[in-house]
Amino acid sequence: MAGAFLRASGNNVTLLPRMRPLGSAEEDALLLLQPDTAEAGVGADGMGYDLDRPELPLPPAVGALERRMVLTKLILAWAERLRSADDLDDEDFSDDELGLSPLRIASTPAAAAEMALDLMRLLDEAQTEGVDLGRIRELLPERFAGHEQLSLSFLKIAVETWPGYLTATKRLDPVERRNGIMALEAERLRTMHADTPVIVAGSTGSIPATAALMRTVMELPRGAIVLPGLDMALDTASWRAVAEHPEHPQAGLFQLLEGLGARRNDVATVHGVETAAGDAENADAHRLAFLSETMRPASTMGAWPQYIAGADREAVRDALAGVSLIAAPTEQDEAAAIALMLREAAETPDKTAVLVTPDQTLARRVSAELMRWNLAINGATGEPLRTTPAGVFHDLIAEFAATGSQIALLGLLKHPFTRVGLPEGHANRAAKLLEIAGMRQTWCGDGLDELSRSLHLAKKAKPRHPAIDLFSEDDWEAASDLLHRLKEAMWPLTQLARSGAVPFAEMAKAHAAVAEALMRGEEPETDEAKDAATDASHVQLTAFMDTLTGDAPAPDVTLADYPALFRSLIRLERMPPSPSTHPRLSILTPMEARTATADLAIIAGLNEGTWPAAAAPGPWLNRAMRAALGLPPPERSIRLAAHNFAQMMGAREVILTRALKSDGAPTVASRWLMRMEALLQGLGLENALAPKHPWLAWAAARNAVELRPSPPAPAPCPPLFARPRRLSVSAIETLIANPYAIFARHILALSPLPPLEGEPENSDRGRLIHEALHHFARSYDAELPPAIVNELLAMFDECARLFDGHARVSAFWRPRLERFARWFAETEAARRDGARVFSEVSGELTMDAPGGAFTLTARAER
């Protein structure tokens, strides 16, 4: 806005008006940003209030994280009371009536944190609409039953307990404080100089506090309100019907005009400085009329035949000449086509383009596609903090500390932030040995102690994987040193595992300490250490961890519950948006796009569930309860989405896109697209929205490869001297069925690595049983012992000691072996019948062959 005023003044010295953003009228965080003043109230210079000064006559707002943590603690206490049924009537809250077990309600701190987030949204919505949640007490119990009764019990937290905390700490909810600031600003405007012009522009007034401020401005002698996108083309009867359709894009403006005591005819049209004239202006009018018909209230769609009968079809076609629709097969195809459109705009001199979508995943796909041409276009909404390098690093730390997962540890070892006091790259070979000889063994359990044991066993094991033989003694020492360093670095968290539930701040401090220890290099001033310390995500994550370690009340957590709670808290955190390197291209959310203009507007993600998102009443109040309290219907969110969609249709060139499938499942087109296509079909203009260029075909052609004949099936035919001259009988079976397996193992010397965190398989069970029977047969080859069952089970336990860390062995294999041992004891004497038993007897047969002697080996197990 400052730049627009400067351009309008001819770049002369100009005293700019005071510009104060209201914020987005539909977002939770709405603030009036005002200049500093000398004192509270109206300043000496009449400039208004400074919202950050302590002398503002309003208590400060409670922080978002503190509010969520306090509510989480209150919800956990409520769930505990519900489980113990101390304050509830068992007849009213029986499991059969509720349909769920109370033991499943907020059973973990993470679940309570998610419930706290829903409760925060309900508190904000109630305070935004000026609804007193205390009226819940007036709802007669007999009107609601089952889940509704449970909701009423839960909402006592918002009605009774939470207000008490705010009173005790002398603070306000953010929305309540925002409403107070709006009221103060309205009072200030009433007392300001009468000749001062005041203009409110761009707000739909959907928040009552904003509407009250706009009402004050309208009453001023030189006050004015500029409404965004008021539909002047809709007929009067349909305009009155908007009141019954909260999902209509004009419903907010209708309510605002009603609240201001104004009529639609009282609103004058503001023309731009560069208003189009002639044919262009006529085309704009026809597009507005078509869009108004498309979005008209559902109860008045019977007027479509009259519109179709009187419409100038060629004029409508010309009005929609700049609008096209692309239905891509998949989301990736949609992103690839959008990237091509943006590249074409970048190559056109002075052309501006904006991608508008609420789907942040689609936005990131498009950004990645554009990087093929080194076009860095960042969205206004920053990347989620949890997906950044620092976010992934901290998540792996919490996951490994809580579960001991070897997969999490391997991810941690391979993360570029992990140094554990070693030079850059020094730990790589030791980490590979830890992975191959330690983690990729079926006997390796969870945790560093189990990994140390697995490493010790693998060093002595015979036979073992050929890759282990490639490591030197120095490598084994380096691996042991790395394990020792990991244990020291993880100690702040692992020692809390023995403490049970501890204060959340203490757990977060230990988490931060472990991250710092793992990131510490050999020398703090190395370039690599500096890069990690100055990484933007690390700086942001450090600030986030500082908030977690504050002194705000929070629930006690165990180490097992901490990772899920940490993920719940970090889920909504985002990195500050990075400025786009391209001056004419941008990616915006629908809310952010309200203040953007561009030659090309790409409106993407037009599927039901995405744009618009599903309208849900929330988990605690159904529609009847919301209506009883006076809360607006859930469809208001659809109204806001529809208004944003309609506004973006005013661009000179508009390309609408959607994906026919999402994650492999068919999608449903946005209701606005279906209306538009139905109306065009009635007008006989089915092809009016056909794209001007084959964007999808071009995007597909970019990845096309030349068709080549398929290679023949593997048919290894090594020279005679390279072929094995010794094979077992079982290998001969493999040679006949799959000769390439023999080629890979015996000629290429390739052996697959065992999987990470692999469970003991049936082959391991068979090997253990055979090994136990082998020891039994060797020990008692001529005469059976008196306690056959005990002897056999003792030998099995000795052989299975490798798998002490796996519950499958003790829970499933051991009971089966006990049944087998009893059967074996009953039948072995009859099988022997005076004969001796030989176990694991090997034999071989050497035969002449064209390439020389060939030896066939075999082994009799018994």
Coordinates of N, CA and C in Angstrom, one line a residue, residues 23-172:
G23 N -5.4 -7.4 9.9 CA -5.2 -8.8 9.8 C -6.3 -9.4 9.0
S24 N -6.2 -10.7 8.8 CA -7.3 -11.3 8.0 C -8.5 -11.5 8.9
A25 N -9.6 -11.0 8.4 CA -10.8 -11.0 9.3 C -11.4 -12.3 9.7
E26 N -10.8 -13.4 9.0 CA -11.4 -14.7 9.3 C -10.3 -15.6 10.1
E27 N -9.1 -15.1 10.3 CA -8.1 -15.8 11.0 C -8.2 -15.7 12.5
D28 N -7.6 -16.6 13.2 CA -7.7 -16.6 14.7 C -6.9 -15.4 15.2
A29 N -5.7 -15.2 14.6 CA -4.8 -14.1 15.2 C -5.1 -12.8 14.4
L30 N -5.9 -12.0 14.9 CA -6.2 -10.7 14.3 C -5.8 -9.6 15.2
L31 N -5.0 -8.7 14.8 CA -4.5 -7.7 15.6 C -4.5 -6.4 14.9
L32 N -4.7 -5.3 15.6 CA -4.5 -4.0 15.1 C -3.1 -3.5 15.4
L33 N -2.3 -3.3 14.5 CA -0.9 -2.9 14.7 C -0.9 -1.4 14.6
Q34 N -0.5 -0.8 15.7 CA -0.6 0.7 15.8 C 0.7 1.2 16.3
P35 N 1.0 2.5 16.0 CA 2.2 3.1 16.4 C 2.3 3.3 17.9
D36 N 3.5 3.7 18.4 CA 3.7 3.9 19.8 C 3.0 5.2 20.2
T37 N 2.7 5.3 21.5 CA 2.1 6.5 22.1 C 2.8 6.8 23.4
A38 N 2.5 8.0 23.8 CA 3.2 8.4 25.1 C 2.5 7.8 26.3
E39 N 1.2 7.5 26.2 CA 0.5 7.0 27.3 C -0.7 6.1 26.8
A40 N -1.3 5.5 27.8 CA -2.4 4.6 27.4 C -3.6 5.5 26.9
G41 N -4.4 4.8 26.1 CA -5.6 5.5 25.6 C -5.2 6.3 24.4
V42 N -5.8 7.4 24.1 CA -5.5 8.3 23.0 C -4.2 9.0 23.3
G43 N -3.2 8.8 22.4 CA -1.9 9.5 22.6 C -2.0 11.0 22.4
A44 N -1.0 11.7 22.8 CA -1.0 13.1 22.7 C -1.0 13.5 21.2
D45 N -0.5 12.6 20.3 CA -0.5 12.9 18.9 C -1.7 12.3 18.2
G46 N -2.6 11.7 19.0 CA -3.7 11.0 18.4 C -3.4 9.8 17.5
M47 N -2.3 9.2 17.8 CA -1.9 8.1 16.9 C -2.5 6.8 17.4
G48 N -3.0 6.7 18.6 CA -3.6 5.4 19.0 C -2.7 4.7 20.1
Y49 N -3.0 3.4 20.2 CA -2.4 2.6 21.2 C -1.2 1.8 20.7
D50 N -0.2 1.6 21.5 CA 0.8 0.6 21.2 C 0.5 -0.7 21.9
L51 N 0.2 -1.7 21.1 CA -0.3 -3.0 21.7 C 0.7 -3.7 22.6
D52 N 2.0 -3.4 22.4 CA 3.0 -4.1 23.1 C 3.4 -3.4 24.4
R53 N 2.9 -2.2 24.7 CA 3.3 -1.5 25.9 C 2.5 -2.0 27.1
P54 N 3.1 -2.1 28.2 CA 2.5 -2.7 29.4 C 1.3 -1.8 29.9
E55 N 1.4 -0.5 29.6 CA 0.4 0.4 30.2 C -0.9 0.4 29.4
L56 N -1.0 -0.4 28.3 CA -2.3 -0.6 27.6 C -3.3 -1.1 28.6
P57 N -4.5 -0.5 28.7 CA -5.5 -0.8 29.7 C -6.2 -2.2 29.5
L58 N -5.4 -3.2 29.2 CA -5.8 -4.5 29.0 C -4.8 -5.5 29.5
P59 N -5.1 -6.6 30.2 CA -4.1 -7.5 30.6 C -3.5 -8.2 29.4
P60 N -2.3 -8.7 29.5 CA -1.6 -9.3 28.4 C -2.3 -10.6 28.0
A61 N -2.1 -11.1 26.8 CA -2.7 -12.4 26.3 C -1.8 -13.5 26.8
V62 N -2.4 -14.6 27.1 CA -1.7 -15.8 27.4 C -1.1 -16.4 26.1
G63 N 0.1 -16.9 26.2 CA 0.8 -17.5 25.0 C 0.1 -18.8 24.5
A64 N 0.3 -19.0 23.2 CA -0.4 -20.1 22.6 C 0.1 -21.5 23.2
L65 N 1.4 -21.6 23.4 CA 1.9 -22.8 23.9 C 1.5 -23.0 25.4
E66 N 1.6 -21.9 26.1 CA 1.2 -22.1 27.5 C -0.2 -22.4 27.6
R67 N -1.1 -21.8 26.8 CA -2.5 -22.2 26.9 C -2.7 -23.6 26.6
R68 N -2.0 -24.1 25.5 CA -2.2 -25.5 25.2 C -1.7 -26.5 26.2
M69 N -0.6 -26.2 26.8 CA 0.0 -27.1 27.9 C -0.9 -27.1 29.1
V70 N -1.4 -25.9 29.5 CA -2.3 -25.9 30.7 C -3.6 -26.6 30.4
L71 N -4.2 -26.5 29.2 CA -5.4 -27.2 28.9 C -5.1 -28.7 28.8
T72 N -3.9 -29.1 28.3 CA -3.5 -30.5 28.3 C -3.5 -31.1 29.7
K73 N -2.9 -30.3 30.6 CA -2.9 -30.8 32.0 C -4.3 -30.9 32.6
L74 N -5.2 -30.0 32.3 CA -6.5 -30.0 32.8 C -7.3 -31.2 32.2
I75 N -7.1 -31.5 30.9 CA -7.8 -32.5 30.2 C -7.3 -33.9 30.8
L76 N -6.0 -34.0 31.0 CA -5.5 -35.3 31.6 C -6.2 -35.5 33.0
A77 N -6.3 -34.4 33.8 CA -6.9 -34.6 35.1 C -8.4 -34.9 34.9
W78 N -9.1 -34.4 33.9 CA -10.5 -34.7 33.7 C -10.6 -36.2 33.3
A79 N -9.7 -36.6 32.4 CA -9.8 -38.0 32.0 C -9.6 -39.0 33.1
E80 N -8.7 -38.6 34.0 CA -8.4 -39.5 35.2 C -9.6 -39.5 36.1
R81 N -10.3 -38.4 36.3 CA -11.5 -38.4 37.1 C -12.6 -39.2 36.4
L82 N -12.6 -39.2 35.1 CA -13.6 -39.9 34.3 C -13.4 -41.4 34.5
R83 N -12.1 -41.8 34.4 CA -11.8 -43.2 34.5 C -12.1 -43.7 35.9
S84 N -11.9 -42.9 36.9 CA -12.2 -43.3 38.3 C -13.6 -43.1 38.7
A85 N -14.4 -42.4 37.8 CA -15.8 -42.2 38.0 C -16.1 -41.6 39.4
D86 N -15.2 -40.7 39.8 CA -15.4 -40.1 41.2 C -16.5 -39.0 41.1
D87 N -16.5 -38.3 40.0 CA -17.5 -37.2 40.0 C -18.6 -37.4 39.0
L88 N -18.8 -38.6 38.5 CA -19.8 -38.9 37.5 C -20.7 -40.0 37.9
D89 N -21.9 -39.9 37.5 CA -22.9 -40.9 37.9 C -22.7 -42.1 36.9
D90 N -22.5 -43.3 37.4 CA -22.3 -44.5 36.6 C -23.4 -44.7 35.7
E91 N -24.6 -44.4 36.2 CA -25.8 -44.7 35.3 C -25.9 -43.8 34.1
D92 N -25.4 -42.5 34.3 CA -25.4 -41.6 33.2 C -24.2 -41.8 32.2
F93 N -23.1 -42.3 32.7 CA -21.9 -42.5 31.9 C -21.4 -43.9 31.9
S94 N -22.3 -44.8 31.6 CA -21.9 -46.2 31.5 C -21.3 -46.4 30.1
D95 N -20.4 -47.4 30.1 CA -19.7 -47.7 28.8 C -20.7 -48.0 27.7
D96 N -21.8 -48.8 28.0 CA -22.7 -49.2 27.0 C -23.4 -48.0 26.4
E97 N -23.7 -47.0 27.3 CA -24.5 -45.8 26.7 C -23.5 -44.9 25.9
L98 N -22.3 -44.7 26.4 CA -21.4 -43.9 25.7 C -20.9 -44.5 24.4
G99 N -20.8 -45.8 24.4 CA -20.4 -46.5 23.2 C -18.9 -46.6 23.1
L100 N -18.1 -46.2 24.1 CA -16.7 -46.3 24.2 C -16.2 -46.4 25.6
S101 N -15.0 -46.9 25.8 CA -14.5 -47.1 27.1 C -13.9 -45.8 27.6
P102 N -14.3 -45.3 28.8 CA -13.6 -44.0 29.2 C -12.1 -44.2 29.4
L103 N -11.6 -45.4 29.5 CA -10.2 -45.6 29.6 C -9.4 -45.1 28.3
R104 N -10.2 -45.0 27.2 CA -9.5 -44.6 26.0 C -9.6 -43.1 25.8
I105 N -10.1 -42.4 26.7 CA -10.3 -40.9 26.5 C -9.0 -40.3 27.0
A106 N -8.3 -39.6 26.2 CA -7.1 -38.8 26.6 C -6.2 -39.7 27.4
S107 N -5.9 -40.9 26.9 CA -5.1 -41.9 27.7 C -3.6 -41.5 27.6
T108 N -3.2 -40.6 26.8 CA -1.8 -40.2 26.7 C -1.7 -38.7 26.7
P109 N -0.6 -38.1 27.1 CA -0.5 -36.6 27.0 C -0.6 -36.1 25.5
A110 N -0.2 -36.9 24.5 CA -0.3 -36.5 23.1 C -1.8 -36.4 22.7
A111 N -2.6 -37.4 23.2 CA -4.0 -37.3 22.9 C -4.7 -36.1 23.6
A112 N -4.3 -35.9 24.8 CA -4.8 -34.7 25.5 C -4.4 -33.4 24.8
A113 N -3.2 -33.3 24.3 CA -2.8 -32.1 23.6 C -3.6 -31.9 22.3
E114 N -3.9 -32.9 21.6 CA -4.8 -32.8 20.4 C -6.2 -32.3 20.9
M115 N -6.7 -32.8 22.0 CA -8.0 -32.4 22.5 C -7.9 -30.9 22.9
A116 N -6.8 -30.6 23.5 CA -6.6 -29.2 23.9 C -6.6 -28.2 22.7
L117 N -6.1 -28.7 21.6 CA -6.1 -27.9 20.4 C -7.5 -27.6 19.9
D118 N -8.4 -28.7 19.9 CA -9.8 -28.5 19.6 C -10.5 -27.6 20.5
L119 N -10.2 -27.7 21.8 CA -10.8 -26.9 22.8 C -10.4 -25.4 22.6
M120 N -9.1 -25.2 22.2 CA -8.7 -23.8 22.0 C -9.5 -23.2 20.8
R121 N -9.7 -24.0 19.8 CA -10.5 -23.5 18.6 C -11.9 -23.2 19.0
L122 N -12.5 -24.0 19.9 CA -13.8 -23.7 20.4 C -13.9 -22.4 21.2
L123 N -12.9 -22.3 22.1 CA -12.8 -21.0 22.9 C -12.7 -19.8 22.0
D124 N -11.8 -19.9 21.0 CA -11.6 -18.8 20.1 C -12.9 -18.5 19.3
E125 N -13.6 -19.5 18.9 CA -14.8 -19.3 18.1 C -15.9 -18.7 19.0
A126 N -16.0 -19.2 20.2 CA -17.0 -18.6 21.1 C -16.7 -17.2 21.4
Q127 N -15.5 -16.8 21.7 CA -15.1 -15.4 22.0 C -15.2 -14.5 20.8
T128 N -14.9 -15.1 19.6 CA -15.1 -14.3 18.4 C -16.5 -13.9 18.1
E129 N -17.4 -14.9 18.4 CA -18.8 -14.6 18.1 C -19.5 -14.0 19.3
G130 N -18.8 -13.8 20.4 CA -19.4 -13.2 21.6 C -20.4 -14.2 22.3
V131 N -20.2 -15.5 22.2 CA -21.0 -16.5 22.8 C -20.5 -16.9 24.2
D132 N -21.3 -16.9 25.1 CA -21.0 -17.3 26.5 C -21.1 -18.8 26.6
L133 N -19.9 -19.4 26.7 CA -20.0 -20.9 26.8 C -20.6 -21.3 28.2
G134 N -20.7 -20.4 29.1 CA -21.3 -20.7 30.4 C -22.8 -21.1 30.2
R135 N -23.4 -20.7 29.1 CA -24.8 -21.1 28.9 C -24.9 -22.6 28.7
I136 N -23.8 -23.3 28.6 CA -23.9 -24.8 28.5 C -24.7 -25.3 29.7
R137 N -24.6 -24.7 30.9 CA -25.3 -25.1 32.0 C -26.8 -25.1 31.9
E138 N -27.2 -24.2 31.0 CA -28.7 -24.0 30.7 C -29.2 -25.1 29.9
L139 N -28.4 -25.9 29.2 CA -28.9 -26.9 28.3 C -29.3 -28.1 29.2
L140 N -30.6 -28.4 29.2 CA -31.2 -29.4 30.1 C -30.5 -30.8 29.8
P141 N -30.1 -31.5 30.8 CA -29.5 -32.8 30.6 C -30.3 -33.7 29.8
E142 N -31.6 -33.7 29.9 CA -32.4 -34.7 29.2 C -32.5 -34.4 27.7
R143 N -32.1 -33.2 27.3 CA -32.1 -32.9 25.9 C -31.0 -33.7 25.1
F144 N -29.9 -33.9 25.8 CA -28.7 -34.5 25.2 C -28.3 -35.8 26.0
A145 N -27.9 -36.8 25.3 CA -27.5 -38.0 26.0 C -26.2 -38.6 25.4
G146 N -25.7 -39.6 26.0 CA -24.5 -40.3 25.4 C -23.3 -39.4 25.3
H147 N -22.9 -39.3 24.0 CA -21.7 -38.5 23.7 C -21.9 -37.1 24.1
E148 N -23.1 -36.6 23.9 CA -23.4 -35.2 24.3 C -23.2 -34.9 25.8
Q149 N -23.6 -35.8 26.6 CA -23.4 -35.7 28.0 C -21.9 -35.7 28.3
L150 N -21.1 -36.5 27.6 CA -19.7 -36.5 27.8 C -19.1 -35.2 27.4
S151 N -19.6 -34.6 26.3 CA -19.1 -33.3 25.8 C -19.4 -32.2 26.9
L152 N -20.6 -32.3 27.4 CA -20.9 -31.2 28.5 C -20.0 -31.4 29.7
S153 N -19.6 -32.6 30.0 CA -18.7 -32.8 31.1 C -17.3 -32.2 30.8
F154 N -16.9 -32.5 29.6 CA -15.6 -32.0 29.1 C -15.5 -30.5 29.1
L155 N -16.6 -29.9 28.6 CA -16.6 -28.4 28.4 C -16.6 -27.6 29.7
K156 N -16.8 -28.3 30.8 CA -16.6 -27.7 32.1 C -15.2 -27.1 32.3
I157 N -14.2 -27.7 31.6 CA -12.9 -27.2 31.6 C -12.9 -25.8 31.0
A158 N -13.6 -25.5 29.9 CA -13.6 -24.2 29.3 C -14.5 -23.2 30.0
V159 N -15.5 -23.7 30.7 CA -16.5 -22.8 31.4 C -16.0 -22.5 32.8
E160 N -15.4 -23.4 33.5 CA -15.1 -23.2 34.9 C -13.6 -23.1 35.2
T161 N -12.8 -24.1 34.8 CA -11.5 -24.2 35.2 C -10.5 -23.3 34.5
W162 N -10.7 -23.2 33.2 CA -9.8 -22.3 32.4 C -10.0 -20.8 32.8
P163 N -11.2 -20.3 32.9 CA -11.3 -18.9 33.3 C -10.7 -18.6 34.7
G164 N -10.7 -19.6 35.5 CA -10.1 -19.5 36.8 C -8.6 -19.3 36.7
Y165 N -8.0 -20.0 35.8 CA -6.5 -19.9 35.6 C -6.2 -18.5 35.1
L166 N -7.0 -18.0 34.1 CA -6.7 -16.7 33.5 C -6.9 -15.6 34.6
T167 N -7.9 -15.8 35.5 CA -8.1 -14.8 36.5 C -6.9 -14.8 37.5
A168 N -6.4 -16.0 37.8 CA -5.3 -16.1 38.8 C -4.0 -15.5 38.2
T169 N -3.8 -15.7 36.9 CA -2.6 -15.2 36.3 C -2.7 -13.8 35.7
K170 N -3.9 -13.2 35.8 CA -4.2 -11.9 35.3 C -3.9 -11.7 33.8
R171 N -4.4 -12.6 33.0 CA -4.2 -12.6 31.6 C -5.5 -12.9 30.9
L172 N -5.5 -12.7 29.6 CA -6.7 -12.9 28.8 C -6.4 -13.9 27.6

